Amino acid sequence: MANIRATMDKIADPRRFEAAVEDKSDLYLYVIGIIVIVTAVSVFHVWSRVKVMDLNLKVGELRRELKGQEQEQGRLKLEVASLKMPARIETLAKGELGMSLPSEQQVVQVK
């Protein structure tokens, strides 16, 4: 009888085997789910870091362009101021257009 009992202990119980396989498949699904989630989070993190770096490069480029545009605006303001100078306008009027200052008889006051 003891011999039969020892033999029975060595035989695999199909119910225990199926439960062990089912537990392992649940564990595999859980591990695969965790791996998928970690991979998705990692890909999103890398994508967001690349996007941030790209936007930082664009911001730097736009700042350089803005600085250049501000310098151009300053240069143009200076040019406008020099072109509006009354002495320059008078010189052009006398030299190129043959104009002269009006005499007192030519001045008519409008009221």
Coordinates of N, CA and C in Angstrom, one line a residue:
M1 N 0.8 -1.2 0.0 CA 0.0 0.0 0.0 C 0.9 1.3 0.0
A2 N 1.9 1.2 0.8 CA 2.8 2.4 0.8 C 3.5 2.6 -0.5
N3 N 3.7 1.5 -1.2 CA 4.3 1.5 -2.6 C 3.4 2.2 -3.5
I4 N 2.1 1.9 -3.5 CA 1.1 2.5 -4.4 C 1.0 4.0 -4.0
R5 N 1.0 4.3 -2.8 CA 0.9 5.7 -2.4 C 2.0 6.6 -2.9
A6 N 3.2 6.0 -2.8 CA 4.4 6.7 -3.4 C 4.3 6.9 -4.9
T7 N 3.8 5.9 -5.6 CA 3.6 6.0 -7.0 C 2.5 7.0 -7.3
M8 N 1.5 7.1 -6.5 CA 0.4 8.1 -6.8 C 0.9 9.5 -6.6
D9 N 1.8 9.7 -5.7 CA 2.3 11.1 -5.4 C 3.2 11.5 -6.6
K10 N 3.8 10.6 -7.3 CA 4.6 11.0 -8.4 C 3.8 11.3 -9.7
I11 N 2.6 10.9 -9.8 CA 1.8 11.1 -11.0 C 1.3 12.5 -10.9
A12 N 1.3 13.3 -12.0 CA 0.9 14.7 -12.0 C -0.6 14.7 -12.0
D13 N -1.1 15.6 -11.1 CA -2.6 15.8 -11.1 C -2.9 16.7 -12.2
P14 N -3.8 16.3 -13.1 CA -4.1 17.2 -14.3 C -4.7 18.5 -13.9
R15 N -5.5 18.5 -12.8 CA -6.1 19.8 -12.3 C -5.0 20.7 -11.9
R16 N -4.1 20.2 -11.1 CA -3.0 21.1 -10.6 C -2.1 21.6 -11.8
F17 N -1.9 20.8 -12.8 CA -1.1 21.1 -14.0 C -1.9 22.2 -14.8
E18 N -3.2 22.1 -15.0 CA -3.9 23.1 -15.7 C -3.9 24.4 -15.0
A19 N -4.1 24.4 -13.6 CA -4.1 25.6 -12.8 C -2.7 26.3 -12.9
A20 N -1.6 25.5 -12.9 CA -0.3 26.1 -13.0 C -0.1 26.7 -14.4
V21 N -0.5 26.1 -15.4 CA -0.4 26.6 -16.8 C -1.3 27.9 -16.9
E22 N -2.5 27.9 -16.3 CA -3.3 29.0 -16.4 C -2.7 30.2 -15.6
D23 N -2.1 29.9 -14.4 CA -1.4 31.0 -13.7 C -0.3 31.6 -14.4
K24 N 0.5 30.7 -15.1 CA 1.6 31.2 -15.9 C 1.2 32.0 -17.1
S25 N 0.1 31.6 -17.7 CA -0.4 32.4 -18.9 C -0.9 33.7 -18.4
D26 N -1.6 33.8 -17.2 CA -2.0 35.1 -16.7 C -0.8 35.9 -16.4
L27 N 0.2 35.3 -15.8 CA 1.5 36.0 -15.5 C 2.1 36.6 -16.8
Y28 N 2.1 35.8 -17.8 CA 2.7 36.2 -19.1 C 1.9 37.4 -19.7
L29 N 0.6 37.3 -19.6 CA -0.2 38.4 -20.1 C 0.1 39.7 -19.3
Y30 N 0.2 39.5 -18.0 CA 0.5 40.7 -17.2 C 1.8 41.3 -17.5
V31 N 2.8 40.4 -17.7 CA 4.2 40.9 -18.0 C 4.2 41.6 -19.4
I32 N 3.5 41.0 -20.3 CA 3.5 41.5 -21.7 C 2.7 42.9 -21.6
G33 N 1.7 43.0 -20.9 CA 1.0 44.2 -20.7 C 1.8 45.3 -20.1
I34 N 2.6 45.0 -19.1 CA 3.5 45.9 -18.5 C 4.6 46.3 -19.5
I35 N 5.1 45.4 -20.2 CA 6.1 45.7 -21.2 C 5.6 46.7 -22.3
V36 N 4.4 46.4 -22.7 CA 3.7 47.3 -23.7 C 3.5 48.7 -23.2
I37 N 3.1 48.8 -21.9 CA 2.8 50.1 -21.3 C 4.2 50.8 -21.2
V38 N 5.2 50.2 -20.7 CA 6.5 50.8 -20.5 C 7.1 51.2 -21.8
T39 N 6.9 50.4 -22.8 CA 7.4 50.8 -24.2 C 6.7 52.0 -24.7
A40 N 5.3 52.1 -24.5 CA 4.6 53.2 -25.0 C 5.0 54.5 -24.3
V41 N 5.1 54.4 -23.0 CA 5.5 55.6 -22.2 C 6.9 56.0 -22.6
S42 N 7.8 55.1 -22.8 CA 9.2 55.4 -23.2 C 9.2 56.1 -24.6
V43 N 8.5 55.5 -25.5 CA 8.4 56.1 -26.9 C 7.8 57.6 -26.8
F44 N 6.8 57.7 -26.0 CA 6.2 59.1 -25.8 C 7.2 60.0 -25.2
H45 N 7.9 59.6 -24.2 CA 8.9 60.4 -23.5 C 10.0 60.8 -24.5
V46 N 10.5 59.9 -25.3 CA 11.6 60.2 -26.3 C 11.0 61.2 -27.3
W47 N 9.8 60.9 -27.8 CA 9.2 61.8 -28.8 C 9.0 63.2 -28.2
S48 N 8.5 63.3 -27.0 CA 8.3 64.7 -26.4 C 9.7 65.4 -26.2
R49 N 10.7 64.7 -25.8 CA 12.0 65.3 -25.7 C 12.6 65.8 -27.0
V50 N 12.4 65.0 -28.0 CA 12.8 65.4 -29.4 C 12.0 66.7 -29.8
K51 N 10.7 66.7 -29.6 CA 9.9 67.8 -29.9 C 10.3 69.1 -29.2
V52 N 10.6 68.9 -27.9 CA 11.1 70.1 -27.1 C 12.4 70.6 -27.7
M53 N 13.3 69.7 -28.0 CA 14.6 70.2 -28.6 C 14.4 70.9 -29.9
D54 N 13.5 70.3 -30.7 CA 13.2 71.0 -32.0 C 12.6 72.4 -31.8
L55 N 11.7 72.5 -30.9 CA 11.1 73.8 -30.6 C 12.1 74.8 -30.0
N56 N 13.0 74.3 -29.2 CA 14.0 75.2 -28.7 C 14.9 75.7 -29.8
L57 N 15.2 74.8 -30.8 CA 16.0 75.3 -31.9 C 15.3 76.3 -32.7
K58 N 14.0 76.1 -32.9 CA 13.2 77.1 -33.7 C 13.1 78.4 -32.9
V59 N 13.0 78.4 -31.6 CA 12.9 79.6 -30.8 C 14.2 80.4 -30.9
G60 N 15.3 79.7 -30.9 CA 16.6 80.3 -31.0 C 16.8 81.0 -32.4
E61 N 16.3 80.3 -33.4 CA 16.4 80.8 -34.8 C 15.5 82.0 -34.9
L62 N 14.3 82.0 -34.3 CA 13.4 83.1 -34.4 C 13.9 84.3 -33.6
R63 N 14.6 84.0 -32.5 CA 15.2 85.1 -31.7 C 16.3 85.8 -32.5
R64 N 17.1 85.0 -33.2 CA 18.2 85.6 -34.1 C 17.5 86.4 -35.2
E65 N 16.5 85.9 -35.8 CA 15.8 86.7 -36.8 C 15.2 87.9 -36.3
L66 N 14.6 87.9 -35.1 CA 14.0 89.1 -34.5 C 15.1 90.1 -34.2
K67 N 16.2 89.7 -33.7 CA 17.3 90.6 -33.5 C 17.8 91.3 -34.8
G68 N 17.9 90.5 -35.8 CA 18.2 91.1 -37.1 C 17.2 92.1 -37.7
Q69 N 15.9 91.7 -37.5 CA 14.8 92.6 -37.9 C 14.8 93.9 -37.1
E70 N 15.1 93.8 -35.8 CA 15.2 95.0 -35.0 C 16.3 95.9 -35.4
Q71 N 17.5 95.3 -35.8 CA 18.6 96.1 -36.3 C 18.2 96.8 -37.6
E72 N 17.5 96.1 -38.5 CA 17.1 96.6 -39.8 C 16.1 97.8 -39.5
Q73 N 15.2 97.6 -38.6 CA 14.3 98.7 -38.2 C 15.0 99.9 -37.7
G74 N 16.0 99.7 -36.9 CA 16.8 100.9 -36.4 C 17.5 101.6 -37.5
R75 N 18.1 100.8 -38.5 CA 18.7 101.4 -39.6 C 17.8 102.2 -40.5
L76 N 16.6 101.6 -40.7 CA 15.6 102.3 -41.5 C 15.1 103.6 -40.9
K77 N 14.9 103.5 -39.6 CA 14.4 104.8 -38.9 C 15.5 105.9 -39.0
L78 N 16.7 105.5 -38.9 CA 17.8 106.5 -39.1 C 17.8 107.0 -40.5
E79 N 17.6 106.1 -41.5 CA 17.5 106.6 -42.9 C 16.4 107.5 -43.1
V80 N 15.2 107.2 -42.5 CA 14.0 108.1 -42.7 C 14.3 109.5 -42.0
A81 N 15.0 109.4 -40.9 CA 15.3 110.7 -40.2 C 16.2 111.5 -41.0
S82 N 17.2 110.9 -41.7 CA 18.2 111.7 -42.5 C 17.5 112.2 -43.8
L83 N 16.6 111.4 -44.3 CA 15.9 111.9 -45.5 C 14.9 113.0 -45.2
K84 N 14.4 113.1 -44.0 CA 13.4 114.1 -43.7 C 14.1 115.4 -43.2
M85 N 15.4 115.5 -43.2 CA 16.1 116.7 -42.7 C 15.8 117.9 -43.6
P86 N 15.3 119.0 -43.0 CA 14.9 120.2 -43.8 C 16.1 120.7 -44.7
A87 N 17.3 120.6 -44.2 CA 18.5 121.1 -45.0 C 18.6 120.3 -46.2
R88 N 18.5 119.0 -46.1 CA 18.6 118.1 -47.3 C 17.5 118.4 -48.3
I89 N 16.3 118.5 -47.8 CA 15.1 118.8 -48.7 C 15.3 120.1 -49.4
E90 N 15.8 121.2 -48.7 CA 16.1 122.5 -49.3 C 17.2 122.4 -50.4
T91 N 18.2 121.6 -50.1 CA 19.3 121.4 -51.1 C 18.8 120.7 -52.3
L92 N 18.0 119.7 -52.2 CA 17.4 119.0 -53.3 C 16.5 119.9 -54.1
A93 N 15.7 120.7 -53.4 CA 14.7 121.6 -54.1 C 15.5 122.7 -54.9
K94 N 16.5 123.2 -54.4 CA 17.3 124.3 -55.1 C 18.1 123.7 -56.2
G95 N 18.8 122.6 -55.9 CA 19.7 122.0 -56.9 C 19.0 121.3 -58.0
E96 N 18.2 120.3 -57.7 CA 17.7 119.4 -58.7 C 16.4 120.0 -59.3
L97 N 15.6 120.7 -58.6 CA 14.3 121.1 -59.1 C 14.3 122.6 -59.4
G98 N 15.4 123.3 -59.2 CA 15.5 124.7 -59.5 C 14.6 125.6 -58.7
M99 N 14.2 125.3 -57.6 CA 13.3 126.1 -56.7 C 14.1 127.1 -55.9
S100 N 13.5 128.1 -55.5 CA 14.1 129.1 -54.6 C 13.1 129.5 -53.5
L101 N 13.5 130.2 -52.5 CA 12.7 130.6 -51.4 C 11.8 131.7 -52.0
P102 N 10.5 131.8 -51.6 CA 9.6 132.8 -52.2 C 9.9 134.2 -51.6
S103 N 9.7 135.2 -52.4 CA 9.8 136.6 -51.9 C 8.6 136.9 -51.1
E104 N 8.6 138.1 -50.4 CA 7.4 138.4 -49.6 C 6.2 138.7 -50.4
Q105 N 6.4 139.2 -51.7 CA 5.2 139.4 -52.5 C 4.6 138.1 -53.0
Q106 N 5.3 137.1 -53.0 CA 4.8 135.8 -53.5 C 4.0 135.0 -52.4
V107 N 4.2 135.4 -51.1 CA 3.6 134.7 -50.0 C 2.2 135.3 -49.8
V108 N 1.2 134.4 -49.8 CA -0.2 134.8 -49.6 C -0.7 134.0 -48.4
Q109 N -1.2 134.8 -47.4 CA -1.7 134.1 -46.2 C -3.1 133.8 -46.4
V110 N -3.5 132.6 -46.1 CA -4.9 132.1 -46.2 C -5.5 132.0 -44.8
K111 N -6.7 132.6 -44.7 CA -7.3 132.6 -43.4 C -8.6 131.8 -43.4

